[in-house]
XYZ file of C-alpha atoms in Angstrom:
466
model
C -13.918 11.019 -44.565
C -14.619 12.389 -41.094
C -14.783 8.867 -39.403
C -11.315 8.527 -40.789
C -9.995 11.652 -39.671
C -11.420 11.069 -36.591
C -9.677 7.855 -35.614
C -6.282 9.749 -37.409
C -6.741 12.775 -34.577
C -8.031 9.994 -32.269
C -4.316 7.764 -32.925
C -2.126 10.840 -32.999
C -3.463 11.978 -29.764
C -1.920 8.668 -27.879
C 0.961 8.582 -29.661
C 3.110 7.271 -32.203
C 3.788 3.908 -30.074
C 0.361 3.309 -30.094
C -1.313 2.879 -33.217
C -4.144 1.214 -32.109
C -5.242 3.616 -29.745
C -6.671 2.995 -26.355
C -6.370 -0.964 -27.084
C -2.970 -0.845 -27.183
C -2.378 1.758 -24.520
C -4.526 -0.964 -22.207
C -2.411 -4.034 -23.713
C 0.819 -2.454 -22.535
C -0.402 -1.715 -19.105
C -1.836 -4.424 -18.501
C -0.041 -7.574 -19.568
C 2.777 -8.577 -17.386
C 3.989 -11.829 -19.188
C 7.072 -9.550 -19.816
C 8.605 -9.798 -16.542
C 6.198 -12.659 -14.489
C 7.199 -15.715 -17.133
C 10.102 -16.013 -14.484
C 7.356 -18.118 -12.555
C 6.552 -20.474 -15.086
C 8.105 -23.123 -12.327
C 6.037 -22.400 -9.364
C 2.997 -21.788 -11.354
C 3.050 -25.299 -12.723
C 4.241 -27.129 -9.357
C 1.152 -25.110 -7.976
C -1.493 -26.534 -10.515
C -0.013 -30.161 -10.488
C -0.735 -30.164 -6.679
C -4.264 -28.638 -7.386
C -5.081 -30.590 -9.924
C -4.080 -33.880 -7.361
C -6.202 -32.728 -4.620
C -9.537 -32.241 -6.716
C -8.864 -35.655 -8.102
C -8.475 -36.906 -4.900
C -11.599 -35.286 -3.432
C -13.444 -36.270 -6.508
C -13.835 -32.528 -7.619
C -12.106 -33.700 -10.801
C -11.611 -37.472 -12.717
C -8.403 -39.012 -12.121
C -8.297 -39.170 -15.928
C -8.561 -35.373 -16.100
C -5.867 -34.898 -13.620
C -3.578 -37.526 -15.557
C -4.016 -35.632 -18.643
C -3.398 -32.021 -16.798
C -0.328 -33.245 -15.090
C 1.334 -34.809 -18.416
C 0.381 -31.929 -20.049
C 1.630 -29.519 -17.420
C 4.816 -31.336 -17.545
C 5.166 -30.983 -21.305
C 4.944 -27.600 -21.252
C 7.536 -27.443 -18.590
C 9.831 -29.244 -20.840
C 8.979 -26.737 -23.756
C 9.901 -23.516 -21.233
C 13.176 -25.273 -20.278
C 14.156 -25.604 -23.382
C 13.123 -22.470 -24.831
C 10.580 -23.807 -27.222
C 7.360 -22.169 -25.644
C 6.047 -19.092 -27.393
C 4.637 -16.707 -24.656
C 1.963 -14.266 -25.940
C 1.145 -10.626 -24.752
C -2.466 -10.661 -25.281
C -2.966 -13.755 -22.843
C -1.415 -10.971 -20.618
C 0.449 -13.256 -17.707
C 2.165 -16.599 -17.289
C -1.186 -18.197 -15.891
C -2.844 -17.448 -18.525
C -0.123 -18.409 -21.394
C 0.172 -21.796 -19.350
C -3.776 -22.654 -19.348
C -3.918 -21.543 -23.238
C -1.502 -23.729 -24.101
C -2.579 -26.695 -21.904
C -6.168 -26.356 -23.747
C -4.059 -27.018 -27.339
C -2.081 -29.768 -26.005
C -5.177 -32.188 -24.158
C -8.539 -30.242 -25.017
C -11.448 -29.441 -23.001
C -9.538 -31.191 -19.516
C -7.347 -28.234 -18.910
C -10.545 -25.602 -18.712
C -11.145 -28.423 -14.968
C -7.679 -26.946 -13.939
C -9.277 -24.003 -13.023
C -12.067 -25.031 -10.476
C -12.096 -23.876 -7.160
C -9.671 -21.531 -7.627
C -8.614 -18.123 -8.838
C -5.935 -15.927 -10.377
C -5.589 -13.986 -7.355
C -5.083 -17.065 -4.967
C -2.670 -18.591 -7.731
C -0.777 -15.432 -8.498
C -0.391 -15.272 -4.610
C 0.701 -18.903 -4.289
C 3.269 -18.559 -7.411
C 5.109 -15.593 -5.723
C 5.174 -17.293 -2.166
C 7.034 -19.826 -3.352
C 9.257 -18.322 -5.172
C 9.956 -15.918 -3.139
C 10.421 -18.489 -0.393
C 12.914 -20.328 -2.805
C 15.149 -17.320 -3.026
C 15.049 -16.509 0.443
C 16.519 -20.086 0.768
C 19.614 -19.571 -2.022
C 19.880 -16.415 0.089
C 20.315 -17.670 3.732
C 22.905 -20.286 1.560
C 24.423 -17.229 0.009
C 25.048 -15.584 4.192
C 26.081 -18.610 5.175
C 29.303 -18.463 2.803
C 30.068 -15.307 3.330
C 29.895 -15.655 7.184
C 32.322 -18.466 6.638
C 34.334 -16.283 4.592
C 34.908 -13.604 7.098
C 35.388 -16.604 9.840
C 38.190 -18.216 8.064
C 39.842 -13.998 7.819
C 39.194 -13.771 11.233
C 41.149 -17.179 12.144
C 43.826 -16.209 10.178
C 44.031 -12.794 11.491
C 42.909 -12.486 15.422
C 46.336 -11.394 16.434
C 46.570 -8.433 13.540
C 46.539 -5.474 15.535
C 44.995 -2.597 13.421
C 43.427 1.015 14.316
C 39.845 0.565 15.484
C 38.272 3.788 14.384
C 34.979 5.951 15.915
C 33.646 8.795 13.820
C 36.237 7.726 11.235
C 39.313 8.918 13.712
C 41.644 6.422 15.276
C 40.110 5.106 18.770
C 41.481 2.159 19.852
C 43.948 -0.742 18.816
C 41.361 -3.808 17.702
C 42.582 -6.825 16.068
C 41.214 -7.535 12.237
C 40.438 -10.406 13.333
C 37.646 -8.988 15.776
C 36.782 -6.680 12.941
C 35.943 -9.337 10.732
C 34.163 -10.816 13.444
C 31.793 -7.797 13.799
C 30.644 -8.437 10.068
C 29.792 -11.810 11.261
C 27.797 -10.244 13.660
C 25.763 -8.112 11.414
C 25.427 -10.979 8.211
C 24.534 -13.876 11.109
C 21.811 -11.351 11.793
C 20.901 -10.900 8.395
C 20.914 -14.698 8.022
C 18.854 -14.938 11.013
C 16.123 -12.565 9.978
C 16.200 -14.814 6.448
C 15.240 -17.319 8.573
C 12.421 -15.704 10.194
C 11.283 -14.469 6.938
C 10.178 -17.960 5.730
C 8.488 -18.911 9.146
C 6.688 -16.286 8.335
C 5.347 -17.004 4.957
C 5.057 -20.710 5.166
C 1.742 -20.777 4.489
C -0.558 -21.910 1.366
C -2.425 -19.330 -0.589
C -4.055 -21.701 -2.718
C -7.572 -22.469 -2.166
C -8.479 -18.691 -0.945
C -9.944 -18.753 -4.393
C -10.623 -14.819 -5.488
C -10.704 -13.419 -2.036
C -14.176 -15.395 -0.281
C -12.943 -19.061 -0.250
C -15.058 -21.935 -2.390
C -18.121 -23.952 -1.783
C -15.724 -26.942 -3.636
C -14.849 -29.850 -0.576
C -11.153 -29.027 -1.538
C -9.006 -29.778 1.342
C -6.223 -26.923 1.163
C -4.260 -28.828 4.038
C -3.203 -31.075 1.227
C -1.839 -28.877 -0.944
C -0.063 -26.897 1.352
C 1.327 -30.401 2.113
C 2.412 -31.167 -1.293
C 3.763 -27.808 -1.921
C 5.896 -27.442 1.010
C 4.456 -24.943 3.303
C 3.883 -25.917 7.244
C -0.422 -24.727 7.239
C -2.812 -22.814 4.641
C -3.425 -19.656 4.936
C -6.205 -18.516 7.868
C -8.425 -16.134 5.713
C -9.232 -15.946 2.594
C -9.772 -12.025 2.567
C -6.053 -11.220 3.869
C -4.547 -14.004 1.906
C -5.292 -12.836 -1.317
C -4.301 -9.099 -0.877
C -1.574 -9.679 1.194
C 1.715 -9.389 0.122
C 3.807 -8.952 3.377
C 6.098 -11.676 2.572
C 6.993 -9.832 -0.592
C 7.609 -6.383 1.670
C 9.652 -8.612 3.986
C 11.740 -10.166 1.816
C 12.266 -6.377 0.166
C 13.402 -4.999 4.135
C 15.786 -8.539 4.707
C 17.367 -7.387 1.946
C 17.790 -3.860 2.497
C 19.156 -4.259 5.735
C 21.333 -6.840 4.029
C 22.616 -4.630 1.146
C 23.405 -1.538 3.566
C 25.682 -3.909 5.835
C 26.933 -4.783 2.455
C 27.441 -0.944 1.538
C 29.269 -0.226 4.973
C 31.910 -3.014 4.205
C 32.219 -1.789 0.487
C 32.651 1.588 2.259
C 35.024 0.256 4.192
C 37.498 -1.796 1.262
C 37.312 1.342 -0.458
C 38.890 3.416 2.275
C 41.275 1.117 3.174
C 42.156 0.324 -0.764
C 43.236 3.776 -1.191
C 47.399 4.238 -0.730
C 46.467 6.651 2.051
C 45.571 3.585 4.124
C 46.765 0.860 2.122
C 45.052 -1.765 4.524
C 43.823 -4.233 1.961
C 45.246 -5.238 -1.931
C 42.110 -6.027 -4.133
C 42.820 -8.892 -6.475
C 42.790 -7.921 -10.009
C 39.249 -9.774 -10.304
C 37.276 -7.347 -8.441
C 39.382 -4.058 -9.816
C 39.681 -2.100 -12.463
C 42.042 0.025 -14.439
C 42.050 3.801 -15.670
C 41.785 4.654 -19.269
C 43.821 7.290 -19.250
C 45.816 6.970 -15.682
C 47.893 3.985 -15.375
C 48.568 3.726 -12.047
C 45.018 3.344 -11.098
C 43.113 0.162 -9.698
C 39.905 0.975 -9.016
C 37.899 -1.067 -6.136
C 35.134 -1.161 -9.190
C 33.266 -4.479 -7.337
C 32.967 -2.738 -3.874
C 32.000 0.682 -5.319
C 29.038 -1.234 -7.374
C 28.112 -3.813 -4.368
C 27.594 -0.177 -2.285
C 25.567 1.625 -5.196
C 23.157 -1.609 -5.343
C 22.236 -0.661 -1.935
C 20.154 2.112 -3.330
C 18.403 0.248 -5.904
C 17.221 -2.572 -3.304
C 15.768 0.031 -0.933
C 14.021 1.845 -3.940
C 12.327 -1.654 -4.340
C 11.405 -1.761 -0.940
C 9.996 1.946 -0.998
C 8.208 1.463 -3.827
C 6.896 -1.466 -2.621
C 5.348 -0.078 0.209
C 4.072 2.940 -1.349
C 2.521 0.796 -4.239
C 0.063 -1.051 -1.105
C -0.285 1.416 1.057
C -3.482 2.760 0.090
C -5.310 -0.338 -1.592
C -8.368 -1.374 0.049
C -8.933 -5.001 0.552
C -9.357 -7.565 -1.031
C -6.679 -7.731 -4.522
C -6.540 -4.603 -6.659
C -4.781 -4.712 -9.986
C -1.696 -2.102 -8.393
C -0.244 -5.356 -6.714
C 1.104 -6.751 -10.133
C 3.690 -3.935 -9.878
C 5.117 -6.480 -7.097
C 7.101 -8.531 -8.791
C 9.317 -6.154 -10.731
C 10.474 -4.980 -7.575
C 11.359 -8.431 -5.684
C 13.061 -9.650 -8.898
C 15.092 -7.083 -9.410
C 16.244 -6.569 -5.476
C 16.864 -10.085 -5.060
C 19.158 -10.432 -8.112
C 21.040 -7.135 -7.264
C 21.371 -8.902 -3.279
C 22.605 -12.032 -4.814
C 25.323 -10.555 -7.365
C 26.254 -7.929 -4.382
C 26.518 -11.246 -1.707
C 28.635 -12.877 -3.826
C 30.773 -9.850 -4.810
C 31.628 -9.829 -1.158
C 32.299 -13.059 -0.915
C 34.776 -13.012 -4.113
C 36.452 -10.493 -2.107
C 36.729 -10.934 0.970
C 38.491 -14.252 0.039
C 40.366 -12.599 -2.192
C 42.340 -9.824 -0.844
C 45.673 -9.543 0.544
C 45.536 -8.060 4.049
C 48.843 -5.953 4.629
C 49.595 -6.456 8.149
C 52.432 -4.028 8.161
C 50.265 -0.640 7.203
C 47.642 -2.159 9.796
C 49.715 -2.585 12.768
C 51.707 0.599 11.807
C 48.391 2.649 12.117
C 47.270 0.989 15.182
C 49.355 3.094 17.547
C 48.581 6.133 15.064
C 46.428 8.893 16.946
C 47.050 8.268 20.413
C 45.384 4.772 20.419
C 46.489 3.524 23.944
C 45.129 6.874 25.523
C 42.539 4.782 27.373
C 44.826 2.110 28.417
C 47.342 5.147 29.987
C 43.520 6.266 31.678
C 42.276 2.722 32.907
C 45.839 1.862 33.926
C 45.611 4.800 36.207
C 42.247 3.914 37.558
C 43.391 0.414 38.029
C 46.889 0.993 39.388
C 46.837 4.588 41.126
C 43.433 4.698 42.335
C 42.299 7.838 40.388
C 38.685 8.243 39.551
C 37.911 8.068 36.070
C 37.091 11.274 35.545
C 40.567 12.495 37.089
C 42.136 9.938 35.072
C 40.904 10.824 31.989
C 41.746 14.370 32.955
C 45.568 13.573 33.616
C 45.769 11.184 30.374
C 44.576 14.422 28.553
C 47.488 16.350 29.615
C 49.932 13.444 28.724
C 48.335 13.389 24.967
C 48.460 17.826 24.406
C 52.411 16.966 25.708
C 53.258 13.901 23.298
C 51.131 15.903 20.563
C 53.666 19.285 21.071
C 56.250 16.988 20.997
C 55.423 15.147 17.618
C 55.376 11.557 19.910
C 53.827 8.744 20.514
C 52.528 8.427 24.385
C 54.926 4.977 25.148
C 58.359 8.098 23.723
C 57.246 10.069 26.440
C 59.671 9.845 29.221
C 59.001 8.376 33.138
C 59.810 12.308 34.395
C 57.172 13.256 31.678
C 54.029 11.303 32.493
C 54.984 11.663 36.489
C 55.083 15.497 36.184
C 51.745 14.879 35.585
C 50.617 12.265 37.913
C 53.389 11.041 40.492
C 51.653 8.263 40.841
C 52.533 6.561 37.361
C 55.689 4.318 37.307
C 57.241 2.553 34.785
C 54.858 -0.230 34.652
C 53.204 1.980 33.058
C 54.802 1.334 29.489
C 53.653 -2.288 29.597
C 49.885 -0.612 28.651
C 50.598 1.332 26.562
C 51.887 -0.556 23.246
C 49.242 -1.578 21.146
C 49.683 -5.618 21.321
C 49.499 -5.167 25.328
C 46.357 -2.751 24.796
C 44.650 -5.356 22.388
C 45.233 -8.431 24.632
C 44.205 -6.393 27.583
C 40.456 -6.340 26.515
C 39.414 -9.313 27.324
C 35.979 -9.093 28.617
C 33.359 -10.496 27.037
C 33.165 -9.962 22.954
C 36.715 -7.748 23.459
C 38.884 -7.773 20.842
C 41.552 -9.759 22.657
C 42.850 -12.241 20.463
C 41.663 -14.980 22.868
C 38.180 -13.671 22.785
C 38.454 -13.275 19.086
C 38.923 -17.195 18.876
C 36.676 -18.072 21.526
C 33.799 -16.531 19.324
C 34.760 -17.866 15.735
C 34.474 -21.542 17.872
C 31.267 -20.509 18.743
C 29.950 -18.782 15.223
C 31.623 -22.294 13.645
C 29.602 -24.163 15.971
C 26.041 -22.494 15.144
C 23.898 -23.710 12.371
């Protein structure tokens, strides 16, 4: 009787969920099947090329390896098609795979194993798939960036208010606006790029973290597995998971340029600017207010940012204290990676959906443009270009002719001639060529201006790079 209250006591102190006590407390911790299945692919493209290089270096028979691949291939076939049973206890998809491969062609599958470990093939399974996503997502950039070039085409003479610190600043076309996104995704896109240089290398053969005293030949496999080299050290290779932490910052930086052009549909959604007209498939209605369309897509594509860089933080906190070589903290990896890189993907083509989709109302752009005083620095460089004034003075002068238009309710091109030369005798009336907003836009056209000119010169150029 006390045994059994003892184990009763023993149960009730875990918890309900856990009947079993500590066994079950250590079973739910510890198996990650739950979430790393999602490899199943790269885990068996990784053992079909090990298994062909230790038949090949006569580590294994070629009739072992015949029987591993078919068998390999068959239980492919059974994941695909949903007929695979994955078990908790065998804990993770390596292990549910090698299980499995033992029922289907006997004692051959337990030579899958040599001369490596889970640590190098855990490492090796999330390199490549982490690789393969980085490739759907440089796709992914590349449409949007031709998204935003075909807007910019159509729109590099819409004049529209080009705002600092959210206030009108100058007249910019949409055109170069759209242009400046292509700037900051072709960056993203670029740093995609950079991310697989950077992890194009074979983890396989590292074995647990010390190498093997097998005459496996690792340059093979990185061969057949489509990586440029192996790994360099066997220590660093199986603890390292900076490809995972760079794919998690890519993205980051990718969502919050995502987030700043959700911020910026939003704003310009509203009636109070009335810029853009989301289509109906990336809005929503009111329950109870119907006048409402809600910019529901952009709102959501600017919350994921959030949830990408808490993957990313916790990330880095989860390896920042682990000494080397693997510790069991780095299965919390994957969760992480999966989840940012499906939120990136859904918010990409969110973006993509809309900027395609909406209807860009030229009228409320072009009749903000001149809104605020826009052409102030044109009235200022026109002075420094025509009168001689320095800057400073300039600037000075086109102050005074902004406090007069603004105690006059005007716009600086209403003020009169008498006006603007009661401040400066120098002006004329060349003067009010400068200071409309088309004249001011086609005026800047140095280098990456916003002239419509320039505009086109650099979607030739952004159409023209891979």
């Amino acid at each position: 009787m006390a045994d059994t209250k003892d184990a009763t006591s023993s149960n009730q102190m875990w918890g309900g969920r856990f009947a079993s006590g500590p066994d079950a407390i250590m079973e739910e911790i510890n198996a990650s099947i739950g979430f790393d299945k999602k490899l199943f692919a790269q885990d068996i493209r990784g053992s079909i090329a090990h298994a062909t290089m230790l038949a090949e270096k006569g580590i294994i028979s070629h009739q072992d390896k015949g029987k591993i691949v078919e068998g390999l291939n068959t239980i492919m076939s059974e994941i695909e098609s949903g007929r695979f049973e994955f078990s908790r206890q065998l804990e993770d998809i390596h292990m549910n795979i090698e299980a499995r491969l033992s029922v289907l062609i006997g004692p051959a599958a337990g030579r899958l194993h040599t001369a490596r470990s889970r640590n190098d093939q855990v490492a090796l399974d999330f390199r490549l798939w982490v690789k393969e996503e980085l490739v759907k997502t440089e796709a992914m950039l590349t449409a949007l960036i031709a998204a935003f070039l075909d807007r910019a085409e159509e729109h590099a003479e819409t004049v529209m208010p080009g705002f600092t610190h959210l206030q009108t600043a100058q007249p910019v076309t949409f055109g170069h606006h759209c242009m400046a996104y292509v700037e900051m995704f072709g960056r993203d896109r670029a740093r995609v790029r950079h991310a697989i240089d950077h992890l194009d290398e074979s983890p396989i053969g590292a074995a647990a973290l010390a190498g093997t005293g097998f005459p496996i030949d690792r340059h093979m496999t990185a061969k057949a597995l489509g990586f440029r080299e192996p790994t360099r050290n066997s220590i660093d290779t199986v603890s390292d998971r900076d490809f995972a932490l760079e794919f998690l910052s890519v993205a980051a930086i990718c969502a919050m340029h995502l987030s700043r052009l959700a911020e910026e549909i939003v704003l310009w959604s509203t009636p109070q600017f009335g810029f853009v007209r989301l289509s109906d498939a990336f809005s929503t209605g009111s329950s109870i207010m119907p006048q409402k369309k809600n910019p529901d897509a952009a709102e959501l594509v600017r919350a994921k940012t959030g949830r990408i860089n808490g993957s990313l933080v916790a990330l880095l906190t989860i390896m920042k204290g682990l000494p080397l070589a693997y510790s069991k903290d780095m299965q919390e990896d994957k969760e992480q990676v999966f989840d940012a890189a499906e939120n990136l993907e859904l918010a990409i083509a969110a973006m993509t959906g809309m900027m395609r989709d909406m209807t860009i109302r030229t009228d409320r752009m072009r009749a903000a443009a001149g809104s605020g005083y826009s052409t102030a620095t044109d009235l200022a460089d026109w002075l420094v270009r025509e009168a001689g004034l320095p800057f400073r003075d300039a600037h000075h002068a086109t102050g005074h002719a902004v406090a007069l238009a603004e105690k006059k309710g005007c716009e600086l091109a209403e003020l009169s001639l008498e006006e603007l030369q009661a401040i400066n005798p120098a002006i004329t009336q060349n003067v009010f060529d400068v200071l409309t907003v088309d004249a001011s836009v086609a005026s800047r056209q140095s280098f990456g201006g916003t002239a419509p000119s320039e505009v086109r010169k650099q979607i030739a150029y952004w159409r023209n790079r891979n």
